XYZ file of C-alpha atoms in Angstrom:
540
model
C 0.000 0.000 0.000
C 1.411 3.383 -1.038
C 0.632 6.929 -0.022
C -1.458 9.040 -2.386
C 0.789 11.765 -3.755
C -2.128 13.631 -5.336
C -5.896 13.793 -4.951
C -7.573 11.263 -7.307
C -10.279 13.756 -8.275
C -7.758 16.339 -9.356
C -5.516 13.796 -11.071
C -8.226 12.744 -13.519
C -7.945 16.043 -15.358
C -4.217 15.841 -15.892
C -2.864 12.299 -16.010
C 0.345 13.426 -17.633
C 1.119 15.812 -14.798
C 0.266 13.071 -12.299
C 2.649 10.559 -13.872
C 5.495 13.078 -14.035
C 4.851 14.223 -10.454
C 4.834 10.672 -9.075
C 7.988 9.785 -10.952
C 9.868 12.671 -9.324
C 8.745 11.852 -5.746
C 10.208 9.168 -3.525
C 7.535 6.817 -2.138
C 7.657 4.584 0.854
C 5.092 1.933 1.784
C 3.262 2.093 5.083
C 5.212 0.043 7.595
C 5.672 -0.177 11.341
C 9.417 -0.698 11.062
C 11.684 2.392 11.373
C 13.612 3.786 8.473
C 17.120 2.622 7.861
C 20.058 4.866 8.671
C 21.046 5.171 5.000
C 17.542 6.243 3.963
C 17.337 8.833 6.747
C 20.768 10.231 5.929
C 19.955 10.428 2.222
C 16.847 12.537 2.824
C 18.749 15.158 4.872
C 19.566 18.261 2.897
C 23.198 19.234 2.924
C 23.799 22.717 4.256
C 25.877 24.994 2.076
C 29.468 25.422 3.228
C 29.916 28.309 5.636
C 31.682 31.294 4.097
C 34.922 32.640 5.457
C 34.599 34.967 8.482
C 34.628 38.673 7.781
C 37.138 40.948 9.444
C 35.269 43.983 10.751
C 38.311 46.229 10.358
C 38.382 45.581 6.603
C 34.801 46.810 6.096
C 34.203 50.340 4.848
C 31.659 51.744 7.287
C 30.647 54.552 4.903
C 29.445 52.178 2.151
C 28.475 48.919 3.915
C 25.002 47.634 2.980
C 24.706 43.832 3.454
C 23.434 42.553 6.768
C 26.279 40.088 7.273
C 28.856 42.866 7.263
C 26.691 45.026 9.548
C 26.479 42.129 12.042
C 30.254 41.732 11.890
C 30.644 45.433 12.722
C 28.214 45.100 15.635
C 30.182 42.179 17.098
C 33.344 44.284 16.949
C 31.620 47.190 18.732
C 31.436 49.384 15.610
C 28.505 50.978 13.815
C 27.951 51.944 10.175
C 28.333 55.638 9.451
C 25.140 57.349 8.394
C 21.832 55.936 7.257
C 21.435 53.077 4.787
C 20.113 55.430 2.094
C 23.138 57.683 2.477
C 25.581 54.749 2.305
C 23.848 53.485 -0.854
C 24.116 56.931 -2.483
C 27.826 57.203 -1.682
C 28.422 53.669 -2.947
C 26.631 54.252 -6.260
C 28.387 57.566 -6.960
C 31.914 57.311 -5.529
C 34.348 60.225 -5.547
C 31.685 62.959 -5.394
C 31.181 65.119 -2.285
C 28.004 64.526 -0.343
C 26.592 67.998 -1.012
C 27.139 67.595 -4.786
C 25.380 64.292 -5.354
C 23.886 64.274 -8.884
C 20.248 63.888 -7.912
C 18.013 66.618 -9.287
C 15.451 66.278 -6.499
C 18.207 66.398 -3.869
C 19.735 69.553 -5.307
C 16.359 71.275 -5.651
C 15.540 70.451 -2.038
C 18.890 71.932 -0.981
C 17.975 75.212 -2.640
C 14.721 75.380 -0.674
C 16.552 74.612 2.559
C 19.171 77.287 1.865
C 16.452 79.898 1.333
C 14.812 78.887 4.608
C 18.154 79.141 6.390
C 18.689 82.690 5.104
C 15.350 83.703 6.608
C 16.313 82.178 9.965
C 19.695 83.947 9.912
C 17.949 87.283 9.336
C 15.665 86.594 12.312
C 18.717 85.755 14.432
C 20.385 89.068 13.611
C 17.186 90.937 14.425
C 16.856 89.128 17.758
C 20.461 89.904 18.672
C 19.900 93.590 17.953
C 16.852 93.590 20.231
C 18.820 91.943 23.013
C 21.633 94.519 22.730
C 19.113 97.355 22.743
C 17.433 95.983 25.883
C 20.763 95.507 27.665
C 21.751 99.128 26.962
C 18.522 100.439 28.476
C 19.188 102.268 31.738
C 16.830 101.836 34.663
C 16.217 104.250 37.541
C 18.032 103.418 40.760
C 16.023 101.497 43.333
C 13.398 100.215 40.888
C 13.645 96.511 41.660
C 10.422 95.652 39.865
C 11.706 97.099 36.582
C 15.052 95.297 36.997
C 13.303 91.999 37.570
C 11.114 92.533 34.510
C 14.189 93.324 32.448
C 15.946 90.130 33.530
C 12.873 88.072 32.696
C 12.642 89.595 29.223
C 16.344 88.967 28.593
C 16.016 85.305 29.570
C 13.048 84.796 27.277
C 14.799 86.546 24.380
C 17.936 84.456 24.888
C 15.835 81.295 24.870
C 14.149 82.388 21.639
C 17.568 83.126 20.126
C 18.818 79.614 20.897
C 15.670 78.176 19.326
C 16.252 80.153 16.137
C 19.844 78.889 15.953
C 18.577 75.317 16.079
C 15.885 75.952 13.439
C 18.451 77.491 11.112
C 20.476 74.268 10.852
C 17.958 71.560 11.722
C 17.318 70.717 8.037
C 20.920 71.050 6.859
C 22.041 67.630 5.483
C 25.693 68.488 6.100
C 25.002 69.144 9.801
C 23.263 65.794 10.111
C 26.109 64.116 8.242
C 28.723 65.520 10.641
C 26.626 64.474 13.633
C 26.213 60.924 12.305
C 29.960 60.741 11.654
C 30.672 61.782 15.251
C 32.302 65.065 14.209
C 29.689 67.409 15.644
C 30.875 70.405 17.655
C 28.956 70.358 20.943
C 29.526 74.085 21.378
C 26.940 74.707 18.628
C 23.224 74.530 19.520
C 22.288 72.262 16.596
C 24.590 69.434 17.675
C 23.528 69.724 21.301
C 19.911 69.513 20.135
C 20.547 66.393 18.029
C 22.541 64.755 20.846
C 19.815 65.482 23.389
C 17.174 64.105 21.019
C 19.132 60.859 20.672
C 19.733 60.738 24.458
C 16.035 61.097 25.302
C 15.140 58.403 22.811
C 16.984 55.541 24.539
C 19.754 56.381 26.995
C 17.617 58.526 29.290
C 14.997 55.788 29.528
C 17.628 53.273 30.658
C 19.148 55.523 33.327
C 15.760 56.617 34.634
C 14.576 53.011 34.749
C 17.604 51.914 36.786
C 17.102 54.766 39.244
C 13.452 53.895 39.806
C 13.708 50.111 39.490
C 16.526 49.859 42.056
C 14.585 52.109 44.466
C 17.141 54.906 44.586
C 14.002 57.007 44.627
C 12.825 57.397 47.373
C 15.640 55.676 49.322
C 18.147 58.465 48.644
C 16.186 61.284 46.999
C 12.458 62.049 46.980
C 12.381 62.725 43.241
C 14.747 63.089 40.310
C 14.673 63.462 36.533
C 17.776 62.448 34.565
C 18.628 65.286 32.154
C 22.337 64.628 31.464
C 24.006 61.520 30.131
C 26.677 59.773 32.185
C 28.927 56.784 31.539
C 31.349 55.050 33.919
C 34.395 52.891 33.215
C 37.041 51.198 35.345
C 40.188 51.275 33.267
C 39.253 50.112 29.780
C 36.094 48.304 30.829
C 32.821 50.140 30.340
C 30.202 49.436 33.011
C 26.556 49.100 32.030
C 23.939 50.705 34.309
C 23.023 48.329 37.131
C 25.816 45.809 36.416
C 27.676 43.934 39.180
C 31.308 45.055 39.271
C 33.995 42.672 40.643
C 35.628 43.880 43.839
C 39.169 43.761 42.456
C 38.255 45.937 39.481
C 36.547 48.613 41.602
C 39.606 49.238 43.788
C 40.837 51.895 41.358
C 38.917 55.175 40.933
C 36.798 55.160 37.763
C 36.559 57.625 34.912
C 33.151 59.147 34.250
C 31.810 61.101 31.294
C 29.102 63.678 31.983
C 27.372 65.138 28.933
C 25.155 68.178 29.597
C 23.025 69.557 26.784
C 22.590 73.201 27.751
C 25.124 75.888 26.875
C 27.765 77.166 29.241
C 30.065 75.741 31.893
C 28.879 74.908 35.357
C 30.184 73.613 38.697
C 28.837 70.304 39.968
C 29.157 68.088 43.030
C 29.858 64.377 42.508
C 28.795 61.933 45.233
C 28.943 58.123 45.417
C 26.684 56.612 48.104
C 26.118 53.034 49.314
C 22.660 52.875 50.999
C 22.823 49.121 51.792
C 25.267 48.932 54.719
C 23.718 46.442 57.209
C 23.315 47.617 60.790
C 22.669 44.700 63.123
C 22.180 46.871 66.187
C 19.289 48.918 64.849
C 17.874 46.200 62.568
C 18.135 48.455 59.508
C 20.524 49.712 56.846
C 22.888 52.683 56.943
C 24.339 54.747 54.115
C 28.036 55.288 53.504
C 29.715 57.876 51.271
C 32.467 56.377 49.103
C 33.396 59.554 47.238
C 32.571 63.244 47.369
C 33.995 66.167 45.404
C 32.700 69.712 44.942
C 33.306 72.510 42.433
C 33.943 70.130 39.527
C 33.756 72.046 36.256
C 31.986 70.465 33.278
C 30.633 71.824 29.994
C 29.194 70.388 26.762
C 32.743 70.193 25.365
C 34.574 69.284 28.608
C 32.887 66.079 29.770
C 35.541 63.654 31.101
C 36.207 63.562 34.856
C 38.849 61.285 36.419
C 37.830 60.716 40.028
C 41.378 59.713 40.945
C 42.845 63.012 39.729
C 40.549 65.409 41.569
C 42.628 65.105 44.745
C 45.802 66.674 43.337
C 43.918 69.414 41.489
C 41.825 70.314 44.517
C 44.764 70.373 46.918
C 46.849 72.445 44.502
C 44.052 74.963 44.105
C 43.488 75.084 47.847
C 47.179 75.559 48.644
C 47.598 78.328 46.094
C 44.681 80.208 47.614
C 42.881 80.779 44.319
C 39.125 80.337 43.923
C 37.837 77.845 41.376
C 35.418 79.468 38.953
C 33.268 77.940 36.256
C 35.576 79.214 33.493
C 38.902 78.210 35.078
C 40.916 75.277 33.698
C 41.645 72.494 36.167
C 38.857 71.926 38.609
C 37.521 70.013 41.553
C 38.063 70.053 45.283
C 38.086 66.761 47.148
C 35.966 66.185 50.233
C 36.172 62.377 50.642
C 38.592 60.356 48.485
C 37.697 57.176 46.656
C 36.814 54.255 48.931
C 36.550 50.909 47.081
C 33.068 49.381 47.449
C 32.840 46.279 49.629
C 30.089 43.997 50.926
C 30.174 41.721 53.958
C 29.785 37.995 53.457
C 26.156 36.959 53.692
C 24.721 40.398 53.001
C 22.728 41.068 49.813
C 24.226 43.021 46.956
C 25.029 46.672 47.626
C 23.775 49.448 45.368
C 26.421 52.063 44.541
C 24.680 55.241 43.349
C 26.746 57.942 41.661
C 24.995 61.322 41.529
C 25.870 64.532 39.704
C 24.426 67.563 41.498
C 24.402 70.988 39.841
C 25.491 73.854 42.053
C 23.693 77.222 41.806
C 25.188 79.204 38.929
C 24.611 82.586 40.526
C 26.173 81.532 43.839
C 29.941 81.357 44.494
C 31.711 77.974 44.632
C 31.129 75.852 47.708
C 33.465 76.245 50.667
C 35.216 72.926 51.348
C 35.641 73.639 55.063
C 31.918 74.253 55.403
C 31.079 71.040 53.553
C 33.529 69.026 55.685
C 32.170 70.397 58.943
C 28.592 69.753 57.812
C 29.337 66.120 56.866
C 31.176 65.454 60.135
C 28.452 67.063 62.245
C 25.651 65.194 60.508
C 27.451 61.870 60.851
C 28.127 62.418 64.550
C 24.529 63.385 65.375
C 22.993 60.477 63.515
C 25.509 58.002 64.895
C 24.786 59.128 68.468
C 21.042 58.826 67.861
C 21.317 55.335 66.414
C 23.647 54.205 69.192
C 21.141 55.417 71.779
C 18.317 53.553 70.059
C 20.473 50.443 69.777
C 21.402 50.573 73.464
C 17.768 50.774 74.545
C 16.761 47.951 72.237
C 19.643 45.680 73.224
C 19.222 46.376 76.929
C 15.575 45.280 76.807
C 16.402 42.147 74.811
C 19.241 41.112 77.145
C 17.138 41.544 80.261
C 14.403 39.464 78.714
C 16.881 36.731 77.778
C 18.365 36.606 81.282
C 14.919 36.110 82.806
C 13.971 33.272 80.471
C 15.793 29.927 80.482
C 17.147 28.439 77.292
C 16.272 31.452 75.186
C 18.345 32.598 72.230
C 20.916 35.269 73.194
C 19.878 37.545 70.348
C 16.284 36.747 69.280
C 15.474 40.141 67.800
C 18.472 40.616 65.546
C 18.013 40.088 61.810
C 21.396 38.346 61.420
C 23.510 35.914 63.449
C 27.257 35.352 63.429
C 28.764 32.036 62.362
C 32.432 32.591 63.220
C 33.905 32.371 66.693
C 34.016 36.081 67.387
C 31.903 38.347 69.554
C 29.246 40.384 67.771
C 30.359 43.987 67.439
C 26.937 45.132 68.612
C 27.901 44.280 72.217
C 30.427 47.086 72.219
C 27.603 49.620 71.953
C 26.334 48.787 75.494
C 27.563 51.328 77.998
C 29.659 50.227 80.996
C 27.185 51.591 83.535
C 24.155 49.769 82.130
C 22.615 46.852 84.085
C 23.269 44.534 81.167
C 26.992 45.240 81.260
C 27.122 44.680 85.032
C 25.289 41.338 84.803
C 27.492 40.119 81.954
C 30.646 41.291 83.700
C 29.775 39.327 86.844
C 28.695 36.237 84.904
C 31.540 35.689 82.426
C 34.286 38.218 83.039
C 37.013 35.618 83.201
C 35.996 33.809 80.015
C 35.778 36.879 77.799
C 38.977 37.773 75.895
C 40.464 41.158 76.515
C 40.168 43.397 73.447
C 41.525 46.904 73.330
C 39.162 49.358 71.721
C 40.761 51.602 69.128
C 39.882 55.256 69.186
C 38.298 56.700 66.087
C 40.611 58.923 64.077
C 39.744 62.548 63.899
C 40.693 63.206 60.289
C 37.984 63.825 57.716
C 38.892 60.768 55.593
C 38.153 58.193 58.307
C 35.481 55.545 57.950
C 33.445 57.104 60.758
C 33.018 60.368 58.837
C 31.673 58.459 55.836
C 28.981 56.594 57.737
C 25.409 57.855 58.240
C 25.612 60.010 55.100
C 22.314 61.607 54.068
C 22.090 62.755 50.472
C 18.754 64.506 50.989
C 20.229 66.805 53.618
C 23.233 67.607 51.416
C 20.990 68.614 48.521
C 18.775 70.741 50.763
C 21.594 72.389 52.703
C 23.628 73.588 49.701
C 20.709 74.031 47.237
C 21.932 71.411 44.774
C 19.978 70.122 41.802
C 20.393 66.438 40.775
C 20.751 66.147 37.008
C 22.241 62.707 36.388
C 22.726 59.383 38.168
C 24.493 56.099 37.511
C 24.131 52.796 39.351
C 26.340 49.750 39.691
C 26.332 46.946 42.258
C 28.843 44.959 44.297
C 28.579 41.711 46.221
C 30.760 39.232 48.076
C 33.177 37.428 45.747
C 36.470 35.586 45.965
C 38.532 38.788 46.206
C 36.323 40.690 48.646
C 38.170 39.499 51.779
C 41.464 40.766 50.335
C 39.929 44.149 49.590
C 38.402 44.430 53.060
C 41.674 43.508 54.788
C 43.500 46.064 52.698
C 40.976 48.690 53.764
C 41.310 47.519 57.414
C 37.577 46.940 57.731
C 36.646 45.752 61.208
C 39.478 47.466 63.081
C 37.163 49.588 65.205
C 36.168 52.137 62.579
C 32.914 50.356 61.766
C 30.584 48.720 64.265
C 29.072 45.911 62.180
C 31.221 44.940 59.211
C 33.935 42.358 59.838
C 36.009 40.238 57.498
C 35.743 37.095 59.653
C 31.981 37.372 60.220
C 29.223 35.985 58.019
C 25.696 37.293 58.176
C 22.788 34.874 57.879
C 19.070 35.368 57.870
C 17.282 34.896 61.136
C 15.540 31.552 61.532
C 11.929 32.037 62.557
C 10.485 29.259 64.703
C 7.023 28.100 63.705
C 4.282 28.873 66.226
C 2.499 25.840 67.738
C -0.661 24.895 65.901
C -3.886 25.148 67.871
C -5.391 21.736 68.523
C -8.969 21.000 67.526
C -11.573 19.597 69.920
C -11.288 16.143 68.365
C -7.515 16.124 68.818
C -7.838 17.239 72.433
C -10.343 14.463 73.113
C -8.063 11.890 71.488
C -5.300 12.655 73.960
C -7.350 11.171 76.841
C -8.461 7.977 75.143
């Protein structure tokens, strides 16, 4: 019995086609036995031989069209230059400048665009004359209302002037060509406009999503809108927003690129905060500042900031006695140097949030001594408050444990220690408290003698970094957050080496230790309430 290769009704009309069709097909009778290996192998279609791999560096990015070459460029981290239509036009007519391509419609459109640009240039000159005339207008002394109205009019006229500059070149194909080639001058409004348009299309959405998805808002700031692009790299490795960075790689200060899109230079404050420092005593998390620098000058053309080089520039400027202005070369004054991120074993990943805060343009640069004193005072007040709360909480828990027999020594702490060391939270109990007296009488001889190290008084100590509040910094110095970047760190094979190098656990911090592992608290199940039938069964 053979399979029907064609419907019998349809085959009656064309027997010749049926015979030729059946002769070209391979038939196999119905059978329960499997096919032989030779028959199965013969029916497999042989794939065409794979072509030779393409070297991305040999591809001309100005004329590439096929998808295989474009994929090879993407794997090498490169992109084709310009749109596909532009690359096809250059490939069809080689050796001719872009603005002289022999397309009649293209050249006629260029004439219309040139006429429109001449009109916009005339409007720009007229607007500039109006601005100069308004600036030369003299106002009577003491008329603050007229002065305020004049400033408002000047700001609106300047904004309209910048808009006209963008409209004059927005349709210029040569301007778009230079921007696509990466040769745009960011000092011109048209290239800043095109760059901002591309930033808002994709990059801004990614940065804003990381800020909101990782709960930096409202953990660190109540609200924020990312308006400037920022990238971060450790050495030659570019870090993606939200990526986990190995501890050994983050020991060196990174290089960041901040791209603002409005004209003029400005002074900014750069802060790196870790809001996920576990605090066993208070059953919560603290924040720690890993880097802080003020009066860092950036502009649309000056975007690269090396966090490891701000120290020398700031100290040199401070020693010379000069004041850093927004138009001065060499910038930045260091408040807290770079502290490599670290996470204790057993704790969840730590979020490292890097913020760029715009300083007021009308105000003078920030005073470093005032910022240092504010950070130290805030840290001391919050630390004292948390220590007082921790003492009250631990005193109540210890008294309750001493009254009950066989109870856990620390039932209300979210973590427990697995190594043979004393929890650092015991050091927060004062010597005059009843808990300390009871423990001293009970096991004074068994407890090892440990000498407490005094906290250093310099501003770069670990104690001055703890209990850092970004909200208060923004409110106190009237800063405006414009950009943010996020990366994460967690315990890895090199984290213990980094923590020992930083001398973590030597008395500067109260909770983090290299030889201590944090584990989640084990909750004991509550006894189930017995039913009436179960209670009756107990007495049978």
